[in-house]
JSON list of C-alpha atoms in Angstrom, two decimals:
[
{"chain": "A", "resi": 1, "resn": "UNK", "atom": "CA", "xyz": [0.00, 0.00, 0.00]},
{"chain": "A", "resi": 2, "resn": "UNK", "atom": "CA", "xyz": [2.86, 2.36, 0.75]},
{"chain": "A", "resi": 3, "resn": "UNK", "atom": "CA", "xyz": [4.22, 1.79, -2.78]},
{"chain": "A", "resi": 4, "resn": "UNK", "atom": "CA", "xyz": [0.79, 2.81, -4.14]},
{"chain": "A", "resi": 5, "resn": "UNK", "atom": "CA", "xyz": [1.01, 6.19, -2.42]},
{"chain": "A", "resi": 6, "resn": "UNK", "atom": "CA", "xyz": [-0.77, 5.54, 0.87]},
{"chain": "A", "resi": 7, "resn": "UNK", "atom": "CA", "xyz": [0.84, 7.01, 3.97]},
{"chain": "A", "resi": 8, "resn": "UNK", "atom": "CA", "xyz": [1.64, 4.70, 6.86]},
{"chain": "A", "resi": 9, "resn": "UNK", "atom": "CA", "xyz": [-1.48, 5.92, 8.70]},
{"chain": "A", "resi": 10, "resn": "UNK", "atom": "CA", "xyz": [-3.71, 5.50, 5.63]},
{"chain": "A", "resi": 11, "resn": "UNK", "atom": "CA", "xyz": [-2.35, 1.97, 5.07]},
{"chain": "A", "resi": 12, "resn": "UNK", "atom": "CA", "xyz": [-3.04, 1.12, 8.72]},
{"chain": "A", "resi": 13, "resn": "UNK", "atom": "CA", "xyz": [-6.63, 2.40, 8.42]},
{"chain": "A", "resi": 14, "resn": "UNK", "atom": "CA", "xyz": [-7.21, 0.49, 5.19]},
{"chain": "A", "resi": 15, "resn": "UNK", "atom": "CA", "xyz": [-5.83, -2.74, 6.63]},
{"chain": "A", "resi": 16, "resn": "UNK", "atom": "CA", "xyz": [-8.10, -2.35, 9.67]},
{"chain": "A", "resi": 17, "resn": "UNK", "atom": "CA", "xyz": [-11.21, -2.44, 7.43]},
{"chain": "A", "resi": 18, "resn": "UNK", "atom": "CA", "xyz": [-12.84, -5.82, 6.86]},
{"chain": "A", "resi": 19, "resn": "UNK", "atom": "CA", "xyz": [-10.32, -7.70, 9.05]},
{"chain": "A", "resi": 20, "resn": "UNK", "atom": "CA", "xyz": [-11.39, -11.12, 7.74]},
{"chain": "A", "resi": 21, "resn": "UNK", "atom": "CA", "xyz": [-10.26, -10.22, 4.22]},
{"chain": "A", "resi": 22, "resn": "UNK", "atom": "CA", "xyz": [-6.69, -10.91, 3.25]},
{"chain": "A", "resi": 23, "resn": "UNK", "atom": "CA", "xyz": [-4.44, -7.89, 2.71]},
{"chain": "A", "resi": 24, "resn": "UNK", "atom": "CA", "xyz": [-4.05, -8.78, -0.97]},
{"chain": "A", "resi": 25, "resn": "UNK", "atom": "CA", "xyz": [-7.80, -8.35, -1.46]},
{"chain": "A", "resi": 26, "resn": "UNK", "atom": "CA", "xyz": [-7.73, -4.88, 0.09]},
{"chain": "A", "resi": 27, "resn": "UNK", "atom": "CA", "xyz": [-4.69, -3.99, -2.02]},
{"chain": "A", "resi": 28, "resn": "UNK", "atom": "CA", "xyz": [-6.46, -5.10, -5.21]},
{"chain": "A", "resi": 29, "resn": "UNK", "atom": "CA", "xyz": [-9.48, -2.94, -4.35]},
{"chain": "A", "resi": 30, "resn": "UNK", "atom": "CA", "xyz": [-7.26, 0.04, -3.53]},
{"chain": "A", "resi": 31, "resn": "UNK", "atom": "CA", "xyz": [-5.38, -0.40, -6.81]},
{"chain": "A", "resi": 32, "resn": "UNK", "atom": "CA", "xyz": [-8.62, -0.28, -8.83]},
{"chain": "A", "resi": 33, "resn": "UNK", "atom": "CA", "xyz": [-9.70, 2.93, -7.08]},
{"chain": "A", "resi": 34, "resn": "UNK", "atom": "CA", "xyz": [-6.30, 4.50, -7.70]},
{"chain": "A", "resi": 35, "resn": "UNK", "atom": "CA", "xyz": [-6.51, 3.50, -11.36]},
{"chain": "A", "resi": 36, "resn": "UNK", "atom": "CA", "xyz": [-9.71, 5.53, -11.56]},
{"chain": "A", "resi": 37, "resn": "UNK", "atom": "CA", "xyz": [-7.59, 8.55, -10.71]},
{"chain": "A", "resi": 38, "resn": "UNK", "atom": "CA", "xyz": [-8.62, 8.87, -7.07]},
{"chain": "A", "resi": 39, "resn": "UNK", "atom": "CA", "xyz": [-5.99, 10.01, -4.63]},
{"chain": "A", "resi": 40, "resn": "UNK", "atom": "CA", "xyz": [-4.99, 7.66, -1.82]},
{"chain": "A", "resi": 41, "resn": "UNK", "atom": "CA", "xyz": [-6.98, 9.82, 0.62]},
{"chain": "A", "resi": 42, "resn": "UNK", "atom": "CA", "xyz": [-10.09, 9.81, -1.58]},
{"chain": "A", "resi": 43, "resn": "UNK", "atom": "CA", "xyz": [-9.85, 6.03, -2.12]},
{"chain": "A", "resi": 44, "resn": "UNK", "atom": "CA", "xyz": [-9.52, 5.47, 1.62]},
{"chain": "A", "resi": 45, "resn": "UNK", "atom": "CA", "xyz": [-12.46, 7.76, 2.37]},
{"chain": "A", "resi": 46, "resn": "UNK", "atom": "CA", "xyz": [-14.57, 5.87, -0.15]},
{"chain": "A", "resi": 47, "resn": "UNK", "atom": "CA", "xyz": [-13.88, 2.43, 1.34]},
{"chain": "A", "resi": 48, "resn": "UNK", "atom": "CA", "xyz": [-14.34, 3.78, 4.87]},
{"chain": "A", "resi": 49, "resn": "UNK", "atom": "CA", "xyz": [-17.80, 5.03, 3.85]},
{"chain": "A", "resi": 50, "resn": "UNK", "atom": "CA", "xyz": [-18.58, 1.87, 1.85]},
{"chain": "A", "resi": 51, "resn": "UNK", "atom": "CA", "xyz": [-16.50, -1.01, 3.25]},
{"chain": "A", "resi": 52, "resn": "UNK", "atom": "CA", "xyz": [-18.59, -3.48, 1.23]},
{"chain": "A", "resi": 53, "resn": "UNK", "atom": "CA", "xyz": [-16.45, -2.42, -1.76]},
{"chain": "A", "resi": 54, "resn": "UNK", "atom": "CA", "xyz": [-13.63, -4.43, -0.25]},
{"chain": "A", "resi": 55, "resn": "UNK", "atom": "CA", "xyz": [-15.72, -7.60, -0.31]},
{"chain": "A", "resi": 56, "resn": "UNK", "atom": "CA", "xyz": [-16.38, -7.38, -4.04]},
{"chain": "A", "resi": 57, "resn": "UNK", "atom": "CA", "xyz": [-14.40, -9.91, -6.06]},
{"chain": "A", "resi": 58, "resn": "UNK", "atom": "CA", "xyz": [-11.43, -8.19, -7.68]},
{"chain": "A", "resi": 59, "resn": "UNK", "atom": "CA", "xyz": [-12.75, -8.99, -11.16]},
{"chain": "A", "resi": 60, "resn": "UNK", "atom": "CA", "xyz": [-16.14, -7.41, -10.39]},
{"chain": "A", "resi": 61, "resn": "UNK", "atom": "CA", "xyz": [-14.50, -4.29, -8.99]},
{"chain": "A", "resi": 62, "resn": "UNK", "atom": "CA", "xyz": [-12.28, -4.07, -12.10]},
{"chain": "A", "resi": 63, "resn": "UNK", "atom": "CA", "xyz": [-15.37, -4.35, -14.33]},
{"chain": "A", "resi": 64, "resn": "UNK", "atom": "CA", "xyz": [-17.15, -1.59, -12.40]},
{"chain": "A", "resi": 65, "resn": "UNK", "atom": "CA", "xyz": [-14.06, 0.63, -12.61]},
{"chain": "A", "resi": 66, "resn": "UNK", "atom": "CA", "xyz": [-13.87, 0.07, -16.37]},
{"chain": "A", "resi": 67, "resn": "UNK", "atom": "CA", "xyz": [-17.55, 0.98, -16.72]},
{"chain": "A", "resi": 68, "resn": "UNK", "atom": "CA", "xyz": [-17.00, 4.22, -14.78]},
{"chain": "A", "resi": 69, "resn": "UNK", "atom": "CA", "xyz": [-14.06, 5.08, -17.04]},
{"chain": "A", "resi": 70, "resn": "UNK", "atom": "CA", "xyz": [-16.24, 4.42, -20.10]},
{"chain": "A", "resi": 71, "resn": "UNK", "atom": "CA", "xyz": [-18.82, 6.80, -18.68]},
{"chain": "A", "resi": 72, "resn": "UNK", "atom": "CA", "xyz": [-16.18, 9.51, -18.44]},
{"chain": "A", "resi": 73, "resn": "UNK", "atom": "CA", "xyz": [-15.02, 9.34, -14.84]},
{"chain": "A", "resi": 74, "resn": "UNK", "atom": "CA", "xyz": [-11.53, 10.76, -14.68]},
{"chain": "A", "resi": 75, "resn": "UNK", "atom": "CA", "xyz": [-9.74, 11.57, -11.46]},
{"chain": "A", "resi": 76, "resn": "UNK", "atom": "CA", "xyz": [-12.91, 11.13, -9.46]},
{"chain": "A", "resi": 77, "resn": "UNK", "atom": "CA", "xyz": [-14.80, 13.63, -11.58]},
{"chain": "A", "resi": 78, "resn": "UNK", "atom": "CA", "xyz": [-16.99, 13.31, -14.60]},
{"chain": "A", "resi": 79, "resn": "UNK", "atom": "CA", "xyz": [-15.15, 14.23, -17.78]},
{"chain": "A", "resi": 80, "resn": "UNK", "atom": "CA", "xyz": [-18.19, 16.19, -18.90]},
{"chain": "A", "resi": 81, "resn": "UNK", "atom": "CA", "xyz": [-18.25, 18.22, -15.69]},
{"chain": "A", "resi": 82, "resn": "UNK", "atom": "CA", "xyz": [-16.97, 21.32, -17.48]},
{"chain": "A", "resi": 83, "resn": "UNK", "atom": "CA", "xyz": [-19.99, 21.13, -19.78]},
{"chain": "A", "resi": 84, "resn": "UNK", "atom": "CA", "xyz": [-22.28, 20.98, -16.77]},
{"chain": "A", "resi": 85, "resn": "UNK", "atom": "CA", "xyz": [-23.34, 17.37, -17.30]},
{"chain": "A", "resi": 86, "resn": "UNK", "atom": "CA", "xyz": [-22.53, 14.23, -15.42]},
{"chain": "A", "resi": 87, "resn": "UNK", "atom": "CA", "xyz": [-22.83, 10.69, -16.67]},
{"chain": "A", "resi": 88, "resn": "UNK", "atom": "CA", "xyz": [-25.73, 8.73, -15.30]},
{"chain": "A", "resi": 89, "resn": "UNK", "atom": "CA", "xyz": [-25.19, 5.47, -13.52]}
]
């Protein structure tokens, strides 16, 4: 997690979520969120608000991330935000 850009404190908080899950599962989920362009802090905040994201199979989370990218999500924001529109989910 540290190599992905999480601070020591952020990594500790992420690893404390869903303690029955293996660390590799949490790392895979974090990687998908970072690939969406979220910062480490934003990714952590998201999984703290919705810890069920960590229980999703890695493949399912990857598919959802790809769908969000197709809809124009870039860096946690809709690509069409400047035009005043947001993609519908």
